XYZ file of N, CA and C in Angstrom:
870
model
N 8.721 -11.278 2.280
C 8.227 -12.642 2.122
C 7.266 -12.718 0.947
N 7.150 -13.914 0.329
C 6.129 -14.072 -0.710
C 4.739 -14.032 -0.084
N 3.690 -13.746 -0.864
C 2.326 -13.717 -0.317
C 1.936 -15.060 0.286
N 1.008 -15.019 1.255
C 0.551 -16.241 1.908
C 0.815 -16.193 3.397
N 0.202 -17.141 4.113
C 0.342 -17.189 5.562
C 1.648 -17.849 5.982
N 2.045 -18.879 5.286
C 3.240 -19.640 5.672
C 4.000 -20.078 4.426
N 5.322 -19.965 4.485
C 6.174 -20.502 3.419
C 6.397 -21.983 3.689
N 5.953 -22.831 2.767
C 6.039 -24.278 2.958
C 7.389 -24.841 2.523
N 7.957 -24.266 1.464
C 9.201 -24.816 0.941
C 9.829 -23.782 0.020
N 11.154 -23.819 -0.100
C 11.854 -22.981 -1.052
C 12.829 -23.847 -1.838
N 13.173 -23.387 -3.033
C 14.136 -24.092 -3.879
C 14.755 -23.080 -4.821
N 15.952 -23.373 -5.303
C 16.657 -22.436 -6.170
C 17.171 -23.140 -7.414
N 17.107 -22.427 -8.529
C 17.803 -22.796 -9.751
C 18.913 -21.759 -9.942
N 19.613 -21.817 -11.062
C 20.631 -20.799 -11.303
C 20.010 -19.430 -11.559
N 18.739 -19.429 -12.006
C 18.119 -18.167 -12.371
C 17.180 -17.572 -11.352
N 16.564 -18.397 -10.483
C 15.506 -17.893 -9.616
C 15.521 -18.579 -8.251
N 14.930 -17.868 -7.285
C 14.523 -18.468 -6.026
C 13.014 -18.673 -6.094
N 12.565 -19.885 -5.779
C 11.145 -20.223 -5.817
C 10.647 -20.499 -4.401
N 9.350 -20.276 -4.200
C 8.726 -20.566 -2.911
C 7.310 -21.062 -3.140
N 6.855 -21.948 -2.255
C 5.443 -22.319 -2.227
C 4.897 -21.920 -0.870
N 3.665 -21.428 -0.866
C 3.075 -20.906 0.363
C 1.689 -21.494 0.576
N 1.234 -21.438 1.816
C -0.142 -21.800 2.145
C -0.904 -20.533 2.495
N -2.201 -20.532 2.210
C -3.013 -19.357 2.460
C -4.033 -19.593 3.541
N -5.135 -18.848 3.491
C -6.182 -18.963 4.495
C -7.085 -20.153 4.203
N -7.713 -20.672 5.248
C -8.718 -21.699 5.045
C -8.170 -23.099 5.155
N -9.050 -24.025 5.528
C -8.655 -25.421 5.677
C -8.262 -26.027 4.341
N -8.927 -25.567 3.257
C -8.651 -26.160 1.951
C -7.426 -25.565 1.277
N -6.715 -24.655 1.972
C -5.500 -24.032 1.434
C -5.763 -23.398 0.074
N -6.941 -22.780 -0.068
C -7.333 -22.227 -1.353
C -6.436 -21.120 -1.860
N -5.656 -20.508 -0.988
C -4.752 -19.448 -1.414
C -3.311 -19.923 -1.522
N -3.100 -21.232 -1.520
C -1.749 -21.756 -1.713
C -1.238 -21.339 -3.085
N 0.072 -21.174 -3.192
C 0.570 -20.738 -4.485
C 2.051 -20.930 -4.685
N 2.457 -20.711 -5.937
C 3.847 -20.773 -6.359
C 4.324 -19.355 -6.648
N 5.545 -19.049 -6.221
C 6.083 -17.713 -6.442
C 7.555 -17.807 -6.841
N 7.963 -16.818 -7.656
C 9.334 -16.765 -8.153
C 9.866 -15.362 -7.895
N 11.054 -15.281 -7.290
C 11.635 -13.990 -6.949
C 12.342 -13.413 -8.163
N 11.901 -12.219 -8.591
C 12.479 -11.568 -9.761
C 13.679 -10.713 -9.365
N 14.407 -10.242 -10.380
C 15.613 -9.459 -10.127
C 15.318 -8.152 -9.414
N 14.074 -7.636 -9.566
C 13.729 -6.382 -8.916
C 13.290 -6.564 -7.462
N 13.356 -7.790 -6.955
C 13.015 -8.059 -5.570
C 11.555 -8.337 -5.320
N 10.742 -8.382 -6.370
C 9.323 -8.662 -6.235
C 9.045 -10.152 -6.472
N 8.053 -10.666 -5.724
C 7.653 -12.062 -5.902
C 6.593 -12.148 -7.005
N 6.889 -12.943 -8.028
C 5.989 -13.111 -9.167
C 5.161 -14.384 -8.988
N 3.823 -14.285 -9.006
C 3.005 -15.500 -8.890
C 3.058 -16.325 -10.164
N 3.006 -17.649 -10.003
C 2.979 -18.581 -11.127
C 1.692 -19.382 -11.029
N 0.868 -19.418 -12.082
C -0.393 -20.169 -12.017
C -0.169 -21.639 -11.676
N -0.963 -22.161 -10.752
C -0.847 -23.559 -10.334
C -1.323 -24.490 -11.439
N -0.794 -25.709 -11.498
C -1.332 -26.697 -12.437
C -2.806 -26.947 -12.134
N -3.697 -26.813 -13.095
C -5.128 -26.882 -12.791
C -5.593 -28.236 -12.266
N -4.950 -29.323 -12.683
C -5.401 -30.649 -12.257
C -4.914 -31.018 -10.856
N -3.861 -30.377 -10.387
C -3.299 -30.648 -9.060
C -2.851 -29.315 -8.470
N -3.774 -28.533 -7.934
C -3.472 -27.140 -7.577
C -2.680 -26.929 -6.299
N -2.574 -27.937 -5.444
C -1.984 -27.713 -4.127
C -0.541 -28.226 -4.071
N 0.423 -27.345 -3.811
C 1.826 -27.750 -3.775
C 2.192 -28.475 -2.482
N 3.052 -29.491 -2.608
C 3.567 -30.213 -1.443
C 5.049 -29.966 -1.213
N 5.826 -29.977 -2.294
C 7.270 -29.787 -2.177
C 7.815 -29.346 -3.524
N 8.954 -28.662 -3.512
C 9.600 -28.236 -4.751
C 11.084 -28.567 -4.677
N 11.670 -28.852 -5.852
C 13.084 -29.204 -5.951
C 13.687 -28.429 -7.117
N 14.743 -27.685 -6.844
C 15.396 -26.915 -7.881
C 16.531 -27.685 -8.529
N 16.613 -27.619 -9.857
C 17.756 -28.142 -10.593
C 18.437 -26.962 -11.276
N 19.345 -27.231 -12.171
C 20.115 -26.159 -12.795
C 19.238 -25.095 -13.456
N 18.242 -25.508 -14.224
C 17.439 -24.552 -14.993
C 15.948 -24.854 -14.956
N 15.512 -25.693 -14.043
C 14.092 -26.044 -13.983
C 13.697 -26.381 -12.555
N 12.432 -26.119 -12.253
C 11.844 -26.447 -10.958
C 10.963 -27.672 -11.115
N 11.110 -28.651 -10.211
C 10.243 -29.830 -10.197
C 9.359 -29.758 -8.963
N 8.086 -30.119 -9.155
C 7.064 -29.874 -8.147
C 6.327 -31.153 -7.804
N 6.149 -31.401 -6.508
C 5.216 -32.423 -6.037
C 3.902 -31.708 -5.741
N 2.860 -32.011 -6.501
C 1.572 -31.333 -6.370
C 0.492 -32.355 -6.055
N -0.670 -31.861 -5.599
C -1.726 -32.777 -5.160
C -3.102 -32.265 -5.557
N -4.007 -33.217 -5.696
C -5.442 -32.964 -5.775
C -6.094 -33.944 -4.819
N -6.487 -33.453 -3.639
C -6.922 -34.375 -2.605
C -5.748 -35.225 -2.176
N -5.886 -36.544 -2.232
C -4.797 -37.449 -1.863
C -4.125 -38.073 -3.079
N -4.329 -37.478 -4.257
C -3.666 -37.949 -5.475
C -2.517 -37.006 -5.806
N -1.329 -37.592 -6.058
C -0.142 -36.795 -6.295
C 0.231 -36.770 -7.771
N 0.989 -35.736 -8.122
C 1.488 -35.604 -9.483
C 2.823 -34.879 -9.442
N 3.557 -34.945 -10.550
C 4.835 -34.265 -10.690
C 4.733 -33.327 -11.885
N 5.157 -32.087 -11.671
C 5.197 -31.097 -12.740
C 6.577 -30.454 -12.770
N 6.910 -29.849 -13.907
C 8.182 -29.139 -14.048
C 7.937 -27.781 -14.670
N 8.785 -26.825 -14.314
C 8.686 -25.465 -14.833
C 10.077 -24.994 -15.211
N 10.306 -24.723 -16.493
C 11.584 -24.176 -16.934
C 11.696 -22.727 -16.481
N 12.897 -22.308 -16.163
C 13.115 -20.924 -15.754
C 12.551 -19.967 -16.798
N 11.757 -19.011 -16.342
C 11.180 -18.018 -17.229
C 9.816 -18.373 -17.772
N 9.437 -19.665 -17.751
C 8.120 -20.078 -18.235
C 7.042 -19.731 -17.209
N 5.798 -19.721 -17.668
C 4.655 -19.478 -16.796
C 3.714 -20.677 -16.728
N 3.997 -21.711 -17.494
C 3.114 -22.872 -17.562
C 3.870 -24.132 -17.176
N 3.314 -24.898 -16.236
C 3.915 -26.157 -15.809
C 3.727 -27.245 -16.867
N 4.720 -28.123 -16.976
C 4.636 -29.305 -17.840
C 4.367 -30.526 -16.974
N 3.380 -31.319 -17.354
C 3.050 -32.533 -16.605
C 4.123 -33.600 -16.837
N 4.645 -34.146 -15.746
C 5.678 -35.177 -15.815
C 5.115 -36.547 -15.438
N 4.286 -36.568 -14.399
C 3.771 -37.845 -13.898
C 2.512 -37.609 -13.088
N 1.526 -38.488 -13.252
C 0.318 -38.448 -12.438
C 0.054 -39.833 -11.878
N -0.125 -39.921 -10.567
C -0.376 -41.203 -9.927
C -1.867 -41.530 -9.982
N -2.176 -42.789 -10.231
C -3.574 -43.227 -10.193
C -3.891 -43.948 -8.893
N -2.963 -43.859 -7.918
C -3.127 -44.472 -6.599
C -3.089 -43.391 -5.535
N -4.008 -43.416 -4.596
C -4.052 -42.396 -3.567
C -2.843 -42.503 -2.629
N -2.264 -41.357 -2.293
C -1.208 -41.294 -1.293
C 0.051 -42.039 -1.643
N 0.410 -42.096 -2.925
C 1.590 -42.857 -3.318
C 2.272 -42.171 -4.503
N 3.516 -42.569 -4.766
C 4.279 -42.126 -5.929
C 4.519 -40.617 -5.920
N 4.806 -40.082 -4.757
C 5.094 -38.662 -4.622
C 6.539 -38.372 -5.022
N 6.786 -37.191 -5.587
C 8.140 -36.763 -5.910
C 8.919 -36.537 -4.619
N 10.120 -37.151 -4.504
C 10.914 -37.024 -3.279
C 12.333 -36.538 -3.547
N 12.675 -36.225 -4.806
C 14.010 -35.726 -5.096
C 14.177 -35.427 -6.570
N 15.086 -34.508 -6.901
C 15.356 -34.158 -8.292
C 16.745 -33.545 -8.402
N 17.369 -33.719 -9.576
C 18.679 -33.132 -9.838
C 18.898 -33.096 -11.341
N 19.852 -32.270 -11.783
C 20.287 -32.286 -13.179
C 21.753 -32.654 -13.220
N 22.082 -33.599 -14.081
C 23.459 -34.074 -14.211
C 23.649 -34.672 -15.597
N 24.804 -34.489 -16.186
C 25.138 -35.062 -17.490
C 24.095 -34.672 -18.540
N 23.660 -33.409 -18.501
C 22.680 -32.851 -19.439
C 21.341 -33.561 -19.402
N 21.011 -34.170 -18.278
C 19.723 -34.853 -18.127
C 19.160 -34.559 -16.747
N 17.849 -34.688 -16.636
C 17.162 -34.509 -15.356
C 16.914 -35.880 -14.733
N 17.076 -35.948 -13.419
C 16.815 -37.174 -12.674
C 15.788 -36.847 -11.592
N 14.693 -37.608 -11.576
C 13.673 -37.400 -10.554
C 13.415 -38.726 -9.840
N 13.167 -38.625 -8.538
C 12.936 -39.806 -7.711
C 11.485 -39.821 -7.262
N 10.798 -40.927 -7.541
C 9.403 -41.081 -7.157
C 9.279 -42.109 -6.043
N 8.469 -41.787 -5.066
C 8.249 -42.681 -3.934
C 7.768 -44.046 -4.418
N 8.508 -45.092 -4.070
C 8.113 -46.457 -4.394
C 8.341 -46.886 -5.823
N 8.858 -46.003 -6.680
C 9.015 -46.350 -8.090
C 10.442 -46.262 -8.597
N 11.329 -45.606 -7.886
C 12.708 -45.508 -8.321
C 13.046 -44.148 -8.901
N 14.185 -44.091 -9.603
C 14.704 -42.856 -10.182
C 14.542 -42.912 -11.699
N 14.088 -41.802 -12.283
C 13.856 -41.727 -13.718
C 14.768 -40.674 -14.329
N 15.237 -40.951 -15.554
C 16.126 -40.044 -16.285
C 15.386 -39.446 -17.470
N 15.467 -38.111 -17.590
C 14.814 -37.395 -18.687
C 15.842 -36.538 -19.421
N 15.870 -36.653 -20.746
C 16.757 -35.807 -21.538
C 16.165 -34.422 -21.765
N 14.848 -34.280 -21.540
C 14.174 -32.992 -21.706
C 12.976 -32.960 -20.759
N 12.363 -31.799 -20.629
C 11.175 -31.660 -19.791
C 9.987 -32.257 -20.531
N 9.559 -33.414 -20.101
C 8.452 -34.136 -20.741
C 7.916 -35.169 -19.768
N 6.836 -35.837 -20.163
C 6.307 -36.908 -19.353
C 7.236 -38.109 -19.317
N 7.182 -38.865 -18.218
C 8.047 -40.038 -18.088
C 7.250 -41.307 -18.354
N 7.979 -42.366 -18.673
C 7.387 -43.695 -18.804
C 8.371 -44.709 -18.238
N 8.004 -45.969 -18.260
C 8.824 -47.000 -17.622
C 10.199 -47.144 -18.265
N 10.335 -46.779 -19.547
C 11.639 -46.916 -20.204
C 12.649 -45.890 -19.686
N 12.173 -44.863 -18.957
C 13.070 -43.856 -18.398
C 13.627 -44.251 -17.033
N 13.197 -45.384 -16.494
C 13.651 -45.825 -15.178
C 15.138 -46.153 -15.208
N 15.889 -45.622 -14.243
C 17.312 -45.935 -14.121
C 17.436 -47.356 -13.584
N 18.073 -48.272 -14.320
C 18.176 -49.658 -13.858
C 18.841 -49.754 -12.490
N 18.259 -50.572 -11.617
C 18.826 -50.787 -10.297
C 18.412 -49.766 -9.259
N 17.545 -48.816 -9.614
C 17.166 -47.771 -8.657
C 15.951 -48.144 -7.810
N 15.411 -49.336 -7.991
C 14.295 -49.792 -7.165
C 14.803 -50.797 -6.131
N 14.003 -50.995 -5.074
C 14.361 -51.969 -4.046
C 15.441 -51.510 -3.092
N 15.775 -50.236 -3.105
C 16.825 -49.709 -2.224
C 16.284 -48.600 -1.327
N 14.980 -48.538 -1.138
C 14.374 -47.423 -0.436
C 14.129 -46.274 -1.395
N 13.586 -45.184 -0.887
C 13.337 -44.014 -1.719
C 14.563 -43.112 -1.724
N 15.051 -42.785 -2.917
C 16.202 -41.894 -3.028
C 15.725 -40.457 -2.832
N 15.923 -39.933 -1.634
C 15.432 -38.606 -1.284
C 16.508 -37.536 -1.387
N 17.729 -37.909 -1.703
C 18.803 -36.943 -1.852
C 19.625 -37.242 -3.081
N 19.788 -36.258 -3.969
C 20.579 -36.398 -5.182
C 21.479 -35.179 -5.302
N 22.777 -35.402 -5.571
C 23.723 -34.303 -5.647
C 24.840 -34.674 -6.608
N 25.335 -33.699 -7.372
C 26.452 -33.932 -8.282
C 27.762 -33.677 -7.556
N 28.679 -34.650 -7.640
C 30.004 -34.527 -7.042
C 31.030 -35.080 -8.022
N 32.020 -34.284 -8.391
C 33.117 -34.731 -9.256
C 32.601 -35.398 -10.532
N 31.680 -34.751 -11.219
C 31.117 -35.242 -12.485
C 30.430 -36.595 -12.336
N 29.886 -36.850 -11.159
C 29.095 -38.059 -10.913
C 27.850 -37.657 -10.140
N 26.828 -38.510 -10.198
C 25.587 -38.268 -9.463
C 25.564 -39.175 -8.247
N 25.542 -38.571 -7.056
C 25.470 -39.319 -5.810
C 24.031 -39.295 -5.317
N 23.522 -40.459 -4.891
C 22.144 -40.572 -4.430
C 22.123 -41.314 -3.100
N 21.286 -40.845 -2.155
C 21.138 -41.524 -0.873
C 19.667 -41.835 -0.644
N 19.410 -42.934 0.070
C 18.032 -43.401 0.212
C 17.608 -43.454 1.676
N 16.305 -43.573 1.866
C 15.738 -43.682 3.205
C 16.133 -44.974 3.894
N 16.581 -45.969 3.138
C 16.976 -47.237 3.744
C 18.463 -47.285 4.085
N 19.190 -46.187 3.849
C 20.593 -46.147 4.218
C 21.551 -46.562 3.129
N 21.138 -46.476 1.865
C 21.990 -46.841 0.738
C 22.560 -45.586 0.095
N 23.846 -45.629 -0.261
C 24.488 -44.575 -1.030
C 24.906 -45.160 -2.374
N 24.504 -44.515 -3.470
C 24.854 -44.971 -4.809
C 25.500 -43.842 -5.594
N 26.326 -44.226 -6.565
C 26.958 -43.229 -7.425
C 26.845 -43.669 -8.878
N 26.367 -42.757 -9.726
C 26.341 -42.981 -11.164
C 27.476 -42.182 -11.787
N 28.401 -42.879 -12.446
C 29.516 -42.199 -13.098
C 29.249 -41.943 -14.567
N 28.269 -42.648 -15.134
C 27.822 -42.400 -16.504
C 26.323 -42.641 -16.560
N 25.655 -41.881 -17.426
C 24.194 -41.932 -17.464
C 23.667 -43.269 -17.947
N 24.505 -44.062 -18.619
C 24.038 -45.324 -19.186
C 24.176 -46.503 -18.228
N 24.828 -46.290 -17.082
C 25.073 -47.431 -16.209
C 23.913 -47.684 -15.256
N 23.905 -48.895 -14.694
C 22.901 -49.286 -13.714
C 23.369 -48.896 -12.319
N 22.399 -48.731 -11.404
C 22.731 -48.402 -10.020
C 23.161 -49.678 -9.305
N 24.393 -50.055 -9.517
C 24.935 -51.237 -8.844
C 26.095 -50.853 -7.931
N 26.647 -49.658 -8.134
C 27.772 -49.190 -7.355
C 27.238 -48.610 -6.055
N 26.954 -49.466 -5.087
C 26.217 -49.033 -3.900
C 26.955 -49.400 -2.619
N 26.704 -48.607 -1.587
C 27.265 -48.839 -0.261
C 26.110 -48.804 0.736
N 25.810 -49.921 1.340
C 24.801 -49.950 2.404
C 25.550 -49.997 3.735
N 25.496 -48.891 4.456
C 26.291 -48.818 5.668
C 25.653 -49.661 6.779
N 26.387 -49.840 7.861
C 25.965 -50.731 8.947
C 25.540 -49.970 10.192
N 25.102 -48.711 10.037
C 24.778 -47.894 11.199
C 23.313 -47.966 11.585
N 22.527 -48.744 10.842
C 21.120 -49.000 11.171
C 20.245 -47.753 11.095
N 20.614 -46.787 10.299
C 19.794 -45.610 10.077
C 19.781 -45.272 8.593
N 18.692 -44.660 8.165
C 18.614 -44.176 6.805
C 18.949 -42.699 6.732
N 18.656 -42.101 5.576
C 18.981 -40.701 5.340
C 17.705 -39.913 5.041
N 17.688 -38.661 5.484
C 16.528 -37.800 5.233
C 16.523 -37.238 3.820
N 17.672 -37.196 3.166
C 17.806 -36.556 1.865
C 18.557 -35.248 1.938
N 18.814 -34.738 3.157
C 19.618 -33.520 3.313
C 21.076 -33.847 2.982
N 21.640 -33.156 1.995
C 22.983 -33.449 1.510
C 23.754 -32.159 1.293
N 25.034 -32.159 1.630
C 25.904 -31.025 1.326
C 27.343 -31.500 1.318
N 28.163 -30.826 0.533
C 29.600 -31.056 0.559
C 30.236 -29.917 1.346
N 30.932 -30.259 2.442
C 31.617 -29.266 3.259
C 33.062 -29.154 2.814
N 33.514 -27.917 2.597
C 34.901 -27.649 2.231
C 35.586 -26.934 3.383
N 36.812 -27.289 3.645
C 37.600 -26.608 4.674
C 37.786 -25.154 4.250
N 37.271 -24.195 5.015
C 37.379 -22.788 4.607
C 38.815 -22.326 4.412
N 39.770 -22.948 5.117
C 41.168 -22.523 5.000
C 41.873 -23.144 3.801
N 41.250 -24.149 3.186
C 41.851 -24.840 2.033
C 40.712 -25.348 1.152
N 39.933 -24.408 0.628
C 38.634 -24.722 0.019
C 38.742 -25.684 -1.155
N 39.770 -25.558 -1.970
C 39.855 -26.353 -3.204
C 40.517 -27.709 -3.015
N 40.925 -28.032 -1.808
C 41.595 -29.307 -1.543
C 40.534 -30.398 -1.372
N 40.397 -31.282 -2.373
C 39.358 -32.308 -2.323
C 39.589 -33.325 -1.213
N 40.821 -33.463 -0.762
C 41.097 -34.408 0.313
C 40.643 -33.887 1.677
N 40.205 -32.634 1.748
C 39.709 -32.063 2.997
C 38.205 -31.808 2.947
N 37.526 -32.508 2.068
C 36.073 -32.347 1.962
C 35.361 -33.369 2.839
N 34.164 -33.019 3.249
C 33.281 -33.945 3.945
C 31.911 -33.924 3.274
N 31.305 -35.081 3.183
C 29.911 -35.167 2.778
C 29.074 -35.176 4.047
N 28.109 -34.262 4.136
C 27.209 -34.186 5.284
C 25.869 -34.777 4.872
N 25.393 -35.765 5.625
C 24.180 -36.509 5.272
C 23.186 -36.448 6.424
N 22.015 -35.888 6.178
C 20.977 -35.851 7.190
C 20.547 -37.242 7.597
N 20.465 -37.475 8.898
C 20.208 -38.804 9.441
C 18.728 -38.979 9.783
N 18.163 -40.088 9.372
C 16.751 -40.383 9.620
C 16.635 -41.151 10.927
N 16.172 -40.481 11.974
C 16.152 -41.067 13.296
C 14.856 -41.761 13.640
N 14.618 -41.929 14.920
C 13.446 -42.641 15.425
C 12.333 -41.661 15.741
N 11.124 -41.926 15.264
C 9.981 -41.074 15.548
C 9.354 -41.383 16.914
N 9.821 -42.431 17.566
C 9.223 -42.820 18.847
C 9.907 -42.151 20.024
N 11.238 -42.054 19.976
C 11.936 -41.422 21.095
C 12.757 -40.207 20.659
N 12.593 -39.792 19.404
C 13.254 -38.594 18.882
C 14.765 -38.638 19.075
N 15.340 -39.782 18.826
C 16.790 -39.914 18.915
C 17.349 -40.221 17.529
N 18.649 -40.104 17.418
C 19.310 -40.515 16.190
C 19.068 -39.612 15.003
N 18.963 -38.319 15.233
C 18.821 -37.387 14.121
C 20.174 -36.734 13.841
N 20.171 -35.442 13.520
C 21.423 -34.790 13.185
C 21.922 -35.204 11.811
N 23.226 -35.379 11.702
C 23.793 -35.728 10.400
C 25.006 -36.629 10.574
N 25.376 -37.282 9.485
C 26.610 -38.061 9.422
C 27.679 -37.250 8.695
N 28.931 -37.623 8.935
C 30.052 -37.067 8.202
C 30.742 -38.186 7.440
N 31.223 -37.847 6.249
C 31.836 -38.858 5.402
C 32.934 -38.201 4.571
N 34.157 -38.673 4.678
C 35.239 -38.141 3.862
C 35.059 -38.554 2.411
N 35.221 -37.582 1.498
C 35.074 -37.876 0.065
C 36.260 -37.288 -0.690
N 37.406 -37.920 -0.638
C 38.565 -37.413 -1.375
C 38.327 -37.492 -2.878
N 39.166 -36.825 -3.642
C 39.037 -36.878 -5.092
C 39.140 -38.303 -5.605
N 38.241 -38.667 -6.545
C 38.249 -40.009 -7.109
C 37.775 -41.076 -6.152
N 36.909 -40.735 -5.208
C 36.483 -41.680 -4.175
C 35.659 -42.824 -4.769
N 35.734 -43.971 -4.096
C 34.943 -45.154 -4.434
C 33.794 -45.227 -3.448
N 32.573 -45.177 -3.952
C 31.414 -45.129 -3.065
C 31.304 -46.384 -2.200
N 31.843 -47.505 -2.687
C 31.729 -48.755 -1.939
C 32.577 -48.759 -0.675
N 33.557 -47.881 -0.596
C 34.462 -47.876 0.561
C 34.319 -46.601 1.392
N 33.251 -45.851 1.196
C 33.056 -44.635 1.975
C 32.905 -44.980 3.459
N 33.614 -44.256 4.296
C 33.518 -44.458 5.737
C 32.601 -43.432 6.366
N 31.432 -43.851 6.810
C 30.428 -42.938 7.345
C 30.451 -43.021 8.857
N 30.497 -41.872 9.520
C 30.542 -41.866 10.977
C 29.510 -40.886 11.517
N 29.050 -41.172 12.726
C 28.258 -40.203 13.469
C 29.245 -39.269 14.148
N 29.167 -37.965 13.893
C 30.221 -37.079 14.384
C 30.238 -36.963 15.897
N 31.408 -37.247 16.480
C 31.602 -36.947 17.894
C 31.749 -35.439 18.061
N 32.272 -34.814 17.037
C 32.352 -33.362 16.960
C 31.851 -32.969 15.573
N 31.490 -31.722 15.397
C 31.098 -31.258 14.073
C 32.355 -31.007 13.263
N 32.160 -30.570 12.028
C 33.314 -30.256 11.187
C 34.137 -29.128 11.779
N 33.570 -28.350 12.673
C 34.306 -27.284 13.347
C 34.645 -27.664 14.792
N 34.563 -28.952 15.112
C 34.896 -29.462 16.448
C 34.027 -28.834 17.537
N 32.737 -28.885 17.298
C 31.788 -28.322 18.260
C 31.370 -29.394 19.245
N 31.770 -29.268 20.505
C 31.536 -30.311 21.493
C 30.083 -30.416 21.930
N 29.247 -29.428 21.585
C 27.858 -29.456 22.027
C 26.910 -30.027 20.971
N 27.456 -30.624 19.950
C 26.626 -31.131 18.852
C 25.548 -32.104 19.326
N 25.920 -33.086 20.143
C 24.975 -34.127 20.537
C 23.778 -33.572 21.296
N 23.964 -32.488 22.015
C 22.878 -31.916 22.790
C 22.163 -30.780 22.058
N 22.507 -30.580 20.807
C 21.854 -29.513 20.052
C 21.313 -30.070 18.749
N 22.052 -29.901 17.682
C 21.565 -30.328 16.373
C 21.430 -31.843 16.275
N 22.181 -32.585 17.084
C 22.107 -34.043 17.050
C 20.755 -34.605 17.430
N 19.898 -33.771 18.011
C 18.552 -34.209 18.393
C 17.480 -33.732 17.423
N 17.884 -33.113 16.326
C 16.927 -32.514 15.401
C 16.946 -33.211 14.049
N 15.773 -33.359 13.458
C 15.674 -33.913 12.107
C 15.978 -32.809 11.100
N 16.948 -33.035 10.237
C 17.409 -32.020 9.291
C 16.763 -32.259 7.929
N 16.098 -31.220 7.414
C 15.503 -31.296 6.082
C 16.486 -30.918 4.990
N 17.352 -29.955 5.270
C 18.352 -29.535 4.289
C 19.545 -28.942 5.023
N 20.704 -29.003 4.363
C 21.933 -28.500 4.972
C 22.804 -27.930 3.861
N 23.492 -26.801 4.168
C 24.281 -26.141 3.133
C 25.413 -25.366 3.795
N 26.534 -25.248 3.087
C 27.633 -24.408 3.542
C 27.602 -23.116 2.743
N 27.527 -21.989 3.430
C 27.533 -20.684 2.777
C 28.952 -20.360 2.306
N 29.079 -19.414 1.343
C 30.419 -19.082 0.827
C 31.410 -18.641 1.888
N 30.935 -18.055 3.001
C 31.867 -17.603 4.039
C 32.201 -18.686 5.051
N 31.737 -19.915 4.792
C 32.097 -21.035 5.652
C 31.056 -21.431 6.662
N 30.053 -20.592 6.921
C 28.998 -20.926 7.876
C 28.158 -22.072 7.323
N 27.801 -23.013 8.195
C 26.935 -24.123 7.801
C 25.524 -23.833 8.310
N 24.547 -23.957 7.425
C 23.147 -23.777 7.801
C 22.431 -25.116 7.708
N 21.558 -25.384 8.674
C 20.767 -26.607 8.684
C 19.322 -26.249 8.991
N 18.425 -26.640 8.098
C 16.997 -26.419 8.300
C 16.398 -27.672 8.926
N 15.770 -27.522 10.083
C 15.263 -28.678 10.811
C 13.748 -28.764 10.743
N 13.237 -29.947 11.035
C 11.803 -30.190 11.038
C 11.196 -29.648 12.327
N 10.536 -28.507 12.245
C 9.798 -27.896 13.368
C 10.680 -27.348 14.473
N 11.998 -27.310 14.279
C 12.886 -26.796 15.331
C 13.845 -25.742 14.791
N 13.349 -24.858 13.928
C 14.075 -23.670 13.515
C 15.217 -23.947 12.538
N 15.772 -22.849 12.070
C 16.985 -22.865 11.255
C 18.188 -22.782 12.185
N 19.177 -23.653 11.958
C 20.385 -23.691 12.787
C 21.583 -23.240 11.955
N 22.600 -22.744 12.643
C 23.819 -22.334 11.964
C 25.020 -22.645 12.842
N 26.093 -23.055 12.194
C 27.353 -23.328 12.894
C 28.334 -22.218 12.545
N 28.634 -21.386 13.552
C 29.589 -20.296 13.398
C 30.681 -20.456 14.449
N 31.918 -20.462 14.006
C 33.027 -20.541 14.950
C 33.003 -21.778 15.823
N 32.433 -22.876 15.313
C 32.450 -24.119 16.054
C 31.282 -24.330 16.985
N 30.258 -23.472 16.923
C 29.119 -23.593 17.830
C 27.824 -23.629 17.018
N 27.006 -24.658 17.259
C 25.684 -24.744 16.643
C 24.680 -23.973 17.490
N 23.920 -23.105 16.851
C 22.827 -22.386 17.503
C 21.660 -22.257 16.530
N 20.443 -22.162 17.067
C 19.314 -21.913 16.180
C 19.162 -20.417 15.986
N 18.701 -20.076 14.795
C 18.613 -18.654 14.417
C 17.375 -18.006 15.023
């Protein structure tokens, strides 16, 4: 494990696995950023001096994006693979607002989502301004999940909107607001049939479901067929009666858990990281926590 008392978050680029940890003390004075090197050792990365405490990290193809804090003021920083110094991207002048909630790289550009402000496009690692705002990305909730599918950028929001950008110059107007009365956590993965992995007509999009904090219902994930050349406006989203492996115990297991992230491993196993309820895995049609 990387140094520290608790691992708060992990993220991966093509070159590194990154982790943020919390240390001893109420002020989290030993919190830090770490990068796993090829020799298996965790390399510390100096924290941004103006916002030393990490909240969340998001990996893109070749850069790490960081939600950092100083007290209740948030900021966004980026770190290119191999660098030791963070680049300032955004600093909020409002307490408890404008936190980084998602990031991705697509079409040779970086896309970052800020709480309450929309999605911004960057051609390079630099500070953002209002001219970088993706048109149409505001007023649809916070886009907490961004993923590249079939040379397009798919984005999902906390208000239950799914959008797709097919070119970097277009506005976010190609949207599907489903009628299931739930939003998305930002957990996203494309599931491929292990027996026919390259068949796009057998793919499913798995979307973490944002449930109720009062009775702890309506969590788990949605399933959505995404054939090749799909139109986001006609996506059919369902709450799975069975999992992708026809697991009949889904509703009484993972269906009650809030999912932070979900991924399919190369051997076909699906992993789901839940909020305070362990890491789960689906093997042979059965969900169990690890």
